[in-house]
XYZ file of C-alpha atoms in Angstrom:
528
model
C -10.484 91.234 -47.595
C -10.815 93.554 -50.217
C -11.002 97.625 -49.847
C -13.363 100.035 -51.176
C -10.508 102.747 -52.051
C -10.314 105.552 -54.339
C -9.056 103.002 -57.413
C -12.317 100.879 -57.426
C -14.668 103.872 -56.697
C -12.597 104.941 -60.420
C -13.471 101.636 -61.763
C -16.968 101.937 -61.047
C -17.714 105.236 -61.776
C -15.972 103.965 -65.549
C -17.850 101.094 -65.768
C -21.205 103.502 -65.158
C -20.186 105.476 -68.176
C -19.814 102.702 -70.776
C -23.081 101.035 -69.900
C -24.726 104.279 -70.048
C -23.129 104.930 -73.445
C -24.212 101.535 -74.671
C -27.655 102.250 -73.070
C -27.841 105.353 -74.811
C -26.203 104.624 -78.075
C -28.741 104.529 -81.431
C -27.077 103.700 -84.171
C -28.003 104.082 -87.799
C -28.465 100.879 -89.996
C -26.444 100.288 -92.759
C -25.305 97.821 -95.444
C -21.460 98.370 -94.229
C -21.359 98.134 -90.477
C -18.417 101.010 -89.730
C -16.132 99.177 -87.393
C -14.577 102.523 -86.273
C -17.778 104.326 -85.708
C -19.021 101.530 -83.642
C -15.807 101.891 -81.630
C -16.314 105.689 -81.159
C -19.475 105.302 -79.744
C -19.634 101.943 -77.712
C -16.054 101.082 -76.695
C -13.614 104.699 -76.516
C -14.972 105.904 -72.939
C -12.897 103.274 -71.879
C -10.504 102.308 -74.195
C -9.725 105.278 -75.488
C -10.423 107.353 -78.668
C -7.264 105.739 -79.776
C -7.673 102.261 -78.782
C -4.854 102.636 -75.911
C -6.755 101.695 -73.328
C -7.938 103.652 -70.601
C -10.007 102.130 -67.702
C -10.142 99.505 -70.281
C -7.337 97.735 -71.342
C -5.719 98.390 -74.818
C -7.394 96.936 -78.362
C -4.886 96.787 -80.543
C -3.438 93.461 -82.346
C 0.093 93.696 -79.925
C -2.858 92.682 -76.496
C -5.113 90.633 -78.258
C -3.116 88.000 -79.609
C -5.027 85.600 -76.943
C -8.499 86.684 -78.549
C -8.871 86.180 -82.342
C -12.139 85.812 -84.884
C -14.680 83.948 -82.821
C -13.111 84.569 -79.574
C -12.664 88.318 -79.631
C -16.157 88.453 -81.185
C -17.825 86.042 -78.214
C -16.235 88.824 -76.342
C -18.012 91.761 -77.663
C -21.171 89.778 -77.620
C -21.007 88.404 -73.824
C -18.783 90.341 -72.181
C -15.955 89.182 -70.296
C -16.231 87.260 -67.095
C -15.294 88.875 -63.801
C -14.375 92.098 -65.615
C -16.151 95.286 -66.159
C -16.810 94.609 -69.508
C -20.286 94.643 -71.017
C -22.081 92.358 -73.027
C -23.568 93.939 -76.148
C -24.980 91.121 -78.057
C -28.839 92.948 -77.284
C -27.292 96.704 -78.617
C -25.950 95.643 -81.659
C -26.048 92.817 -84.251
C -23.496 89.494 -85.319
C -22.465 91.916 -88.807
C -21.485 94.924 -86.340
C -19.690 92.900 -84.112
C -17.549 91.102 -86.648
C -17.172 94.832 -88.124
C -16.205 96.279 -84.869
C -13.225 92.691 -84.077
C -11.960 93.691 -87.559
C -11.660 96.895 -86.301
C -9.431 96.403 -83.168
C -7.278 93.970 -84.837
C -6.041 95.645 -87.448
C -2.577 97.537 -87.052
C -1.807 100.692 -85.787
C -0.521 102.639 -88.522
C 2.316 104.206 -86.468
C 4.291 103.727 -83.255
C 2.354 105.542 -80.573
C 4.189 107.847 -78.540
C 4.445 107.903 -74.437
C 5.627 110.546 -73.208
C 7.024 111.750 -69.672
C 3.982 113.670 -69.463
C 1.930 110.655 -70.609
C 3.035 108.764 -67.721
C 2.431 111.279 -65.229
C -0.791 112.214 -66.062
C -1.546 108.975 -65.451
C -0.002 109.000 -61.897
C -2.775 108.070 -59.112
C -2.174 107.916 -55.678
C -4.196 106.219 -52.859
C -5.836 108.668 -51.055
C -7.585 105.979 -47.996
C -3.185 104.729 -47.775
C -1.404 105.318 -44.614
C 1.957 104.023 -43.976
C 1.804 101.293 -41.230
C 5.207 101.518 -38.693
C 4.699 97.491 -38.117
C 2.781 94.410 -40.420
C -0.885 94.432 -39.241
C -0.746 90.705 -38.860
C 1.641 88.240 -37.258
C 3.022 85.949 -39.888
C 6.371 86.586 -41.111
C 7.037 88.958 -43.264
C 9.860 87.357 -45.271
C 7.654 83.988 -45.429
C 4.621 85.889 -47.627
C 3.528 84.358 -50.512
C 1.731 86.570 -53.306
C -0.757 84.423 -55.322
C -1.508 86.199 -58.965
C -4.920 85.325 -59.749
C -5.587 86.008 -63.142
C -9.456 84.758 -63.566
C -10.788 87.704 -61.533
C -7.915 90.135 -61.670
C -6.609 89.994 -58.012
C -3.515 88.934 -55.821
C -3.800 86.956 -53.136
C -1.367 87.496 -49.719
C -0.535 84.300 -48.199
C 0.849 83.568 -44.852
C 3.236 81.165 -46.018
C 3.341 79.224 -42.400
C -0.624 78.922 -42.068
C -1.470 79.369 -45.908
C -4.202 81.689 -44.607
C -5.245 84.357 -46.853
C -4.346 87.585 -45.094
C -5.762 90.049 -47.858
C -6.885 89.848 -51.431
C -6.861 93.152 -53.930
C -7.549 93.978 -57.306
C -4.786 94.567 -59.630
C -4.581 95.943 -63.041
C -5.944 94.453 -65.992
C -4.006 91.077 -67.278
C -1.070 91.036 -64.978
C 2.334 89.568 -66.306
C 5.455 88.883 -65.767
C 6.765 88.021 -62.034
C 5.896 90.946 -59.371
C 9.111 92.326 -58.342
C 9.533 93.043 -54.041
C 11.872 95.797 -52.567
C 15.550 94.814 -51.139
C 13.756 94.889 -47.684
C 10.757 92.636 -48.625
C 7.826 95.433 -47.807
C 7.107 96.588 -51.260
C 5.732 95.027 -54.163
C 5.716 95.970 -58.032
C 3.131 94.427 -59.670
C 3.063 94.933 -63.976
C 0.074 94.987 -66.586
C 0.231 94.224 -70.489
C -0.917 97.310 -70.886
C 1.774 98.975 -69.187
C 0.182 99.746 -65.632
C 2.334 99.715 -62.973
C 0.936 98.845 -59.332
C 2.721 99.771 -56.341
C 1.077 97.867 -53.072
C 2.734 97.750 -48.993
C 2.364 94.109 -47.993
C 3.120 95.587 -44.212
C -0.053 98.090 -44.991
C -2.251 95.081 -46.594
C -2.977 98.667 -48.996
C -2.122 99.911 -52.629
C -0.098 102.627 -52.474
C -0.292 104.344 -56.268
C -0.112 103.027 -60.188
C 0.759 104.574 -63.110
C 1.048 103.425 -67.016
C 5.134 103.437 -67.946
C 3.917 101.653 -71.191
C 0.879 101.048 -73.795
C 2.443 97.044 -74.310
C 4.809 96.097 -71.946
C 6.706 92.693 -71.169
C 7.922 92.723 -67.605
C 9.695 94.533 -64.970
C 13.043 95.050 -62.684
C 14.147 96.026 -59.951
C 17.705 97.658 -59.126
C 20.193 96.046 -56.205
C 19.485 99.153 -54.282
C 15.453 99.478 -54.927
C 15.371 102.711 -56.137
C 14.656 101.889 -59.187
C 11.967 99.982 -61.404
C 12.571 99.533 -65.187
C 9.883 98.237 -67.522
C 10.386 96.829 -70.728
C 8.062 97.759 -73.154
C 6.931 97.065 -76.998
C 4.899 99.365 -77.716
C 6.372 102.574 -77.741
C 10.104 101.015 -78.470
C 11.231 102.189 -74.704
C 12.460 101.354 -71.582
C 10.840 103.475 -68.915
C 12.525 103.472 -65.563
C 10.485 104.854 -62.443
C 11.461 105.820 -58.828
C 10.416 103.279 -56.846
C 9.635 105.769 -54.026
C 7.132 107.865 -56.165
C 6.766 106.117 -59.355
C 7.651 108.613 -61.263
C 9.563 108.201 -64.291
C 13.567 109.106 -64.141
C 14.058 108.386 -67.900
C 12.627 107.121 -70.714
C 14.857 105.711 -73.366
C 14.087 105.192 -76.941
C 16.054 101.378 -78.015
C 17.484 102.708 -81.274
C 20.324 100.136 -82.310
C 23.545 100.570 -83.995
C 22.265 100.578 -87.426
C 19.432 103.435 -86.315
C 16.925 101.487 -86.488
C 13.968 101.006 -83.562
C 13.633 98.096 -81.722
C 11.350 96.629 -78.670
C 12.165 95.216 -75.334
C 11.476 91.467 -74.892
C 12.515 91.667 -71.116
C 14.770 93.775 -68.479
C 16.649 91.977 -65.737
C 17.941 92.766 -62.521
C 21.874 91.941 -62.601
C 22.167 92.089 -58.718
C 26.024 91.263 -58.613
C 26.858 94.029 -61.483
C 24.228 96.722 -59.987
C 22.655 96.869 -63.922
C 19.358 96.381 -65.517
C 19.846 93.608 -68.678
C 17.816 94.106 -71.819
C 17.062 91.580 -74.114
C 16.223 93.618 -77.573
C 13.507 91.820 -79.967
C 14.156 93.705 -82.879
C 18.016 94.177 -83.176
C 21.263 91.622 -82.649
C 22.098 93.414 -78.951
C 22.246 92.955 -75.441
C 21.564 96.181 -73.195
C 23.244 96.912 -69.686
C 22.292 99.961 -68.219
C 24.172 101.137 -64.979
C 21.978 101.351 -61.994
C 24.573 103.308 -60.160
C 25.947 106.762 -60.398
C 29.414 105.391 -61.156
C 28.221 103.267 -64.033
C 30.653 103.273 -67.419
C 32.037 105.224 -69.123
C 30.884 102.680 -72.224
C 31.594 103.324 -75.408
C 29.759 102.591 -78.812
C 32.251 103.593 -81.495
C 36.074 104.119 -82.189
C 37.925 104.296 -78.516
C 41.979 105.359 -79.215
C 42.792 105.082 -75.342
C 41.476 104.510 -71.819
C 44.218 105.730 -69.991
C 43.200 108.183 -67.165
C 42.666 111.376 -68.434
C 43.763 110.980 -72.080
C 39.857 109.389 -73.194
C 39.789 109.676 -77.140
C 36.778 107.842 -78.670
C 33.327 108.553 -80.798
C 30.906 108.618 -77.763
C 30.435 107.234 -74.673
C 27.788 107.205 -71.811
C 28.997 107.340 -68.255
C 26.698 107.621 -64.773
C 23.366 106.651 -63.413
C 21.576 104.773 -66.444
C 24.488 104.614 -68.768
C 24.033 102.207 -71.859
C 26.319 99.340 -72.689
C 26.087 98.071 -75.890
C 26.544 94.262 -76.476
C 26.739 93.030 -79.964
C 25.602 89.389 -80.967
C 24.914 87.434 -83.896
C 21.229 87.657 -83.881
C 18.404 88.965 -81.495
C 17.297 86.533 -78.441
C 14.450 86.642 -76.561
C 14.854 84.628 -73.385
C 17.810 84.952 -71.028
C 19.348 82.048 -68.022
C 22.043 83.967 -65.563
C 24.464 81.866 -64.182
C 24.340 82.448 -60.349
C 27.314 84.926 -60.628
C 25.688 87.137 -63.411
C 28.443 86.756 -65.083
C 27.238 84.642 -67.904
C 23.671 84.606 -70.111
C 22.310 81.827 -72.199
C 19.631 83.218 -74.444
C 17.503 81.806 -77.126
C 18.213 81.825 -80.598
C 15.496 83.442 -82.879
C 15.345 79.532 -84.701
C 14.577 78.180 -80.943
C 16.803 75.427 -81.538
C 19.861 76.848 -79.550
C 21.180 78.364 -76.744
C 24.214 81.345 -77.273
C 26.260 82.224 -74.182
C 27.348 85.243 -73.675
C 29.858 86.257 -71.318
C 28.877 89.936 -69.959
C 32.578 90.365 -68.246
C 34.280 90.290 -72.021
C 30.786 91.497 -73.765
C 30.924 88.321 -75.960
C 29.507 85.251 -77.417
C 31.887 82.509 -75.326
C 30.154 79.136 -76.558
C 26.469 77.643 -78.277
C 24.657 75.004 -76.988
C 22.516 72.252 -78.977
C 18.761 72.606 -77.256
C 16.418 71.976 -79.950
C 12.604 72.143 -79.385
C 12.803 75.982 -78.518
C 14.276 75.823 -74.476
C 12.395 78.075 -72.279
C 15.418 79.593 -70.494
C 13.275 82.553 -68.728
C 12.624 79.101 -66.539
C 15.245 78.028 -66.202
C 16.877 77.630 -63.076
C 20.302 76.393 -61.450
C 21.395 74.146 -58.036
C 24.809 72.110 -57.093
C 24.722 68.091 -58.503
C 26.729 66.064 -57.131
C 29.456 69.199 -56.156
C 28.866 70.487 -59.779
C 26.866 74.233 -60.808
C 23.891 72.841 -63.228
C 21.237 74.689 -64.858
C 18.300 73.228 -66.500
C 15.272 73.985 -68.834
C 12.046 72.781 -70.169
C 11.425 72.987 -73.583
C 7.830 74.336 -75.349
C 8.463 72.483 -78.142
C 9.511 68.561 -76.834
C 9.113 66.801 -73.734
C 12.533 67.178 -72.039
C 14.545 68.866 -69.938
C 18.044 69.604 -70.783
C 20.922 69.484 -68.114
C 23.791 71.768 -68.718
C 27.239 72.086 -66.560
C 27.568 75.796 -66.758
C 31.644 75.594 -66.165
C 31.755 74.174 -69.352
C 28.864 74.519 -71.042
C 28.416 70.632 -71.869
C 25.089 68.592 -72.029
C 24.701 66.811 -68.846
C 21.652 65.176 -69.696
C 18.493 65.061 -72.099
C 15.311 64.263 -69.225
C 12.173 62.482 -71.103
C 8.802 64.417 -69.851
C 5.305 63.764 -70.965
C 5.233 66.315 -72.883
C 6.367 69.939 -73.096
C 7.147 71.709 -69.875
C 6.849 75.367 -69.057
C 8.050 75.807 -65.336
C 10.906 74.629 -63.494
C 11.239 75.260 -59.554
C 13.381 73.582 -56.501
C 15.165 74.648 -53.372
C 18.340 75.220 -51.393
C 16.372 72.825 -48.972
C 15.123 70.058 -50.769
C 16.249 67.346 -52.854
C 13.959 67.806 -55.810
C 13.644 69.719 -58.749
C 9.309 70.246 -59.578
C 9.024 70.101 -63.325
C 5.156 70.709 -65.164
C 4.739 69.336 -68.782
C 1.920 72.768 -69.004
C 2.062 72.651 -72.929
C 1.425 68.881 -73.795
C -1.681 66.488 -73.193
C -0.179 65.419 -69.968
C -0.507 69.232 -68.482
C -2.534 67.551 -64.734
C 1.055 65.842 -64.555
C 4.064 67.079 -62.047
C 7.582 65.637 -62.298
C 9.638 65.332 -59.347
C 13.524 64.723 -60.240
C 16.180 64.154 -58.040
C 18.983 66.508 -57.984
C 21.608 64.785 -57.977
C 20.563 61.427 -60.003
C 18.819 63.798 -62.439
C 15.898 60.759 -62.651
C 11.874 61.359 -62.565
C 11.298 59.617 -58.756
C 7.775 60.293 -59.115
C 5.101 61.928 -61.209
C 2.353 63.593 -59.165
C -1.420 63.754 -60.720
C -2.959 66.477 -58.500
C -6.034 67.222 -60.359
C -6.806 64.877 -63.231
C -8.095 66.843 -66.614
C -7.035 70.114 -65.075
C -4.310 72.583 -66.056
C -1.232 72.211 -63.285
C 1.403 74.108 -63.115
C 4.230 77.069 -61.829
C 5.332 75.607 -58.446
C 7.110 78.067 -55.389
C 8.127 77.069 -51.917
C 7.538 78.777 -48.827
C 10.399 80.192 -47.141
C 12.434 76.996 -45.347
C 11.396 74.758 -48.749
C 9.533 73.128 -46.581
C 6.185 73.365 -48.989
C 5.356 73.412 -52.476
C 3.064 75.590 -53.957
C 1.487 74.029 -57.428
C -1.578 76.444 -59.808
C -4.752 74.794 -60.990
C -4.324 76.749 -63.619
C -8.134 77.229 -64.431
C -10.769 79.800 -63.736
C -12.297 77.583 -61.300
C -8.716 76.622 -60.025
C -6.734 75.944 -57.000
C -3.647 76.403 -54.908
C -2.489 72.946 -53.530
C -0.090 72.857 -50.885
C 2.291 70.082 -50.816
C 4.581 68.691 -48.311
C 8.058 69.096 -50.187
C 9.761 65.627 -48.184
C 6.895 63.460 -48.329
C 5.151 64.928 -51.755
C 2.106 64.740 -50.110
C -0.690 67.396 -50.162
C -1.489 69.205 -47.572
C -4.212 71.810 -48.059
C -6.051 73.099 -51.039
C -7.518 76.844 -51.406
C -10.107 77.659 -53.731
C -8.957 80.363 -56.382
C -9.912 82.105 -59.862
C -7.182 80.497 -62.178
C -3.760 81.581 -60.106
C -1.006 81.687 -62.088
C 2.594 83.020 -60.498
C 3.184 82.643 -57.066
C 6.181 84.172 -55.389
C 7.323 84.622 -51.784
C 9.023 87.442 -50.469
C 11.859 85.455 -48.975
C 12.853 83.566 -51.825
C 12.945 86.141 -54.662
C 14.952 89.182 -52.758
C 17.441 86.249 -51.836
C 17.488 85.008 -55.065
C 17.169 81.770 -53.621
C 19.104 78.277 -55.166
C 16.675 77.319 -58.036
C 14.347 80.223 -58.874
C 14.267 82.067 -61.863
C 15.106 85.352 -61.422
């Protein structure tokens, strides 16, 4: 079901404007179409005088890099599908439109600013929410399956026993990154590109609030104890953490590096076992731990004489809730693996043709790893072979999956795909690892490998010519989830012993999928 509440009467009452501007709007002919002035008049009620985004999502070159030239302008012109965008190919002509795409994809020419009082002005609260003591429906709570569906701009709540779908809301524009749940499973934290963050009560079936922590951001994390939700943004170059219990913000830190210089957040991760938030920094050679506890640190950045008790002599240091370690590596990486323990990170080299691990205990690159054909790590995920701790990840560059033994970092084996993977998923209990090949001309084609022979036992063909990928499991493993990744898409339920398929639901290209059970576990191969 979906609710009428106060954030869709918003929506609408939005939407009214801009079609009433475009209604209303006369504007002059000229030789030059004025790209900006078009914008002014047509586009800023909801995306904002400064091109932000408002109701609207944010035009600027750092959120459009999926709509370029002819796309972006078939946008303009027709509107965008299952959105409350307008068409405006009958208000103005081919010459303003291109004028108007040049427009919103050209730079910004400064970093914007978002400030504490940024963020809570944008605070909104559901006004229809109540609180319920008890679910309002008898499925399991710990066996729920969220469904992102990306086509429309909703989530989906699955009973993962029945696969019934027990409600269905709207979320913020362009959701992404994984939705992150509370410690206890009741609360889910659902992210925009544009920086909106979603707060909804899976007991409640109701949103509780939003707010924007960000104008571009990457992802989000939750602390051990759930008080806490960082987001990782790019644009401004910050790392906004809210309270989980309000969503307001408790800090906002600026990512200046050791040289001074700015840089932006390509992800933050929860570090459950060392009660930190992990940044991975785009722009400068570090790795970020900030202390989620109020007895993080004390961490130091320059010249320390002596840690003895009592007799602390250095530069500066940062002790407490939120305190910043400072990790220094050879050169910036995007994508981070945890070993199980969190006490080891393989990340990405900026060439994409290694992996660098770094060993958080000592602060330190420990060993590199040959894995050409730029490894996807942020999929990459870990289980016992044959009484050994593997981890393994697809590649978006070649079709294979490379096998490491993380207690000594060697090459276990180089898998052959179809083509180049983008998801990686399996289970405490079951005997296969589900592997996509999403980014090559096989992408209707699953892999199923067993664990412990690491060899393809079967390749599943669930909907010939369409987009399949992003598996999850319900709960006992006993089902696998798979995405028809199209706007006219599917969720196909398969039996995870017999590989069989079991039901199919009809959705608007669904994309993540994550149950509640298996991501506050942090359950034997899922990337966390």
């Amino acid at each position: 079901m979906i609710r009428n509440t106060a954030f869709s009467e918003m929506t609408r009452a939005a939407a009214a404007v801009a079609v009433a501007v475009t209604v209303g709007s006369s504007l002059p002919v000229t030789a030059a179409p004025d790209g900006a002035t078009i914008y002014s008049d047509l586009c800023a009620s909801c995306h904002g005088e400064t091109r932000l985004g408002g109701v609207g999502p944010a035009l600027i070159p750092e959120a459009l890099k999926r709509l370029r030239g002819a796309s972006l302008e078939d946008v303009i012109a027709h509107g965008r599908t299952a959105t409350q965008m307008p068409a405006f190919s009958q208000t103005i002509g081919p010459e303003d439109i291109k004028s108007v795409a040049a427009f919103i994809s050209a730079p910004l020419d400064h970093v914007p600013t978002w400030t504490e009082a940024d963020i809570r002005d944008t605070l909104v609260t559901n006004t229809d929410y109540s609180a319920a003591d008890a679910p309002l429906f008898d499925a399991n709570p710990m066996n729920i399956t969220l469904v992102v569906e990306t086509g429309d701009h909703h989530i989906s709540v699955l009973d993962g026993d029945t696969f019934d779908v027990l409600d269905r809301f709207e979320t913020p524009f362009a959701v992404h990154g994984g939705p992150k749940f509370s410690p206890d499973g009741r609360y889910v934290f659902v992210m925009s590109r544009d920086g909106w963050v979603q707060k909804y009560d899976i007991w409640s079936l109701a949103e509780v609030a939003r707010v924007r922590a960000g104008i571009n951001s990457r992802n989000v994390a939750m602390s051990a104890d759930g008080k806490w939700l960082a987001v990782a943004n790019y644009l401004p170059h910050t790392l906004t953490i809210l309270s989980t219990d309000t969503l307001e913000p408790a800090q906002i830190r600026t990512i200046t590096a050791a040289d001074g210089t700015e840089s932006r957040v390509s992800a933050v991760y929860q570090a459950p076992e060392r009660e930190s938030f992990i940044l991975a920094l785009k722009d400068a050679p570090e790795i970020w731990e900030i202390a989620t506890t109020e007895d993080g640190g004390p961490f130091f950045d320059g010249f320390v004489h002596s840690h003895e008790a009592g007799m602390k002599e250095a530069l500066s240091d940062e002790v407490g809730l939120f305190a910043r370690r400072r990790i220094l590596v050879n050169e910036p990486m995007d994508d981070f693996f945890f070993t199980p323990d969190y006490r080891n990170l393989i990340g990405t080299s900026r060439s994409g043709d290694r992996g660098v691990v770094v060993n958080l205990d000592v602060g330190r690159e420990v060993a590199s790893l040959p894995l050409p054909g730029m490894p996807h790590l942020g999929s990459g995920i870990s289980w016992t072979s044959q009484g050994r701790q593997v981890m393994a990840t697809p590649h978006l560059g070649e079709g294979r999956l490379s096998v490491i033994d993380t207690a000594d970092w060697s090459l276990v084996k180089s898998i052959e795909t179809l083509g180049p993977g983008f998801f990686l998923r399996s289970h405490e209990n079951t005997r296969y690892v589900w592997a996509d090949v999403f980014m090559g001309p096989h992408k209707d084609k699953l892999h199923i490998l067993d664990k412990d022979t690491l060899e393809i036992v079967r390749t599943l063909d669930p909907d010939p010519g369409k987009t399949v990928g992003h598996i999850e499991f319900t709960m006992d493993g006993s089902h696998a989830l798979v995405s028809v990744w199209e706007n006219d898409g599917a969720l196909i339920v398969f039996d995870s012993e017999t590989l069989e398929e079991v039901r199919r639901l009809p959705m608007s290209k669904p994309v993540g999928k994550y149950n509640v059970w298996n991501k506050i576990s942090f359950s034997d191969g899922t990337s966390h």
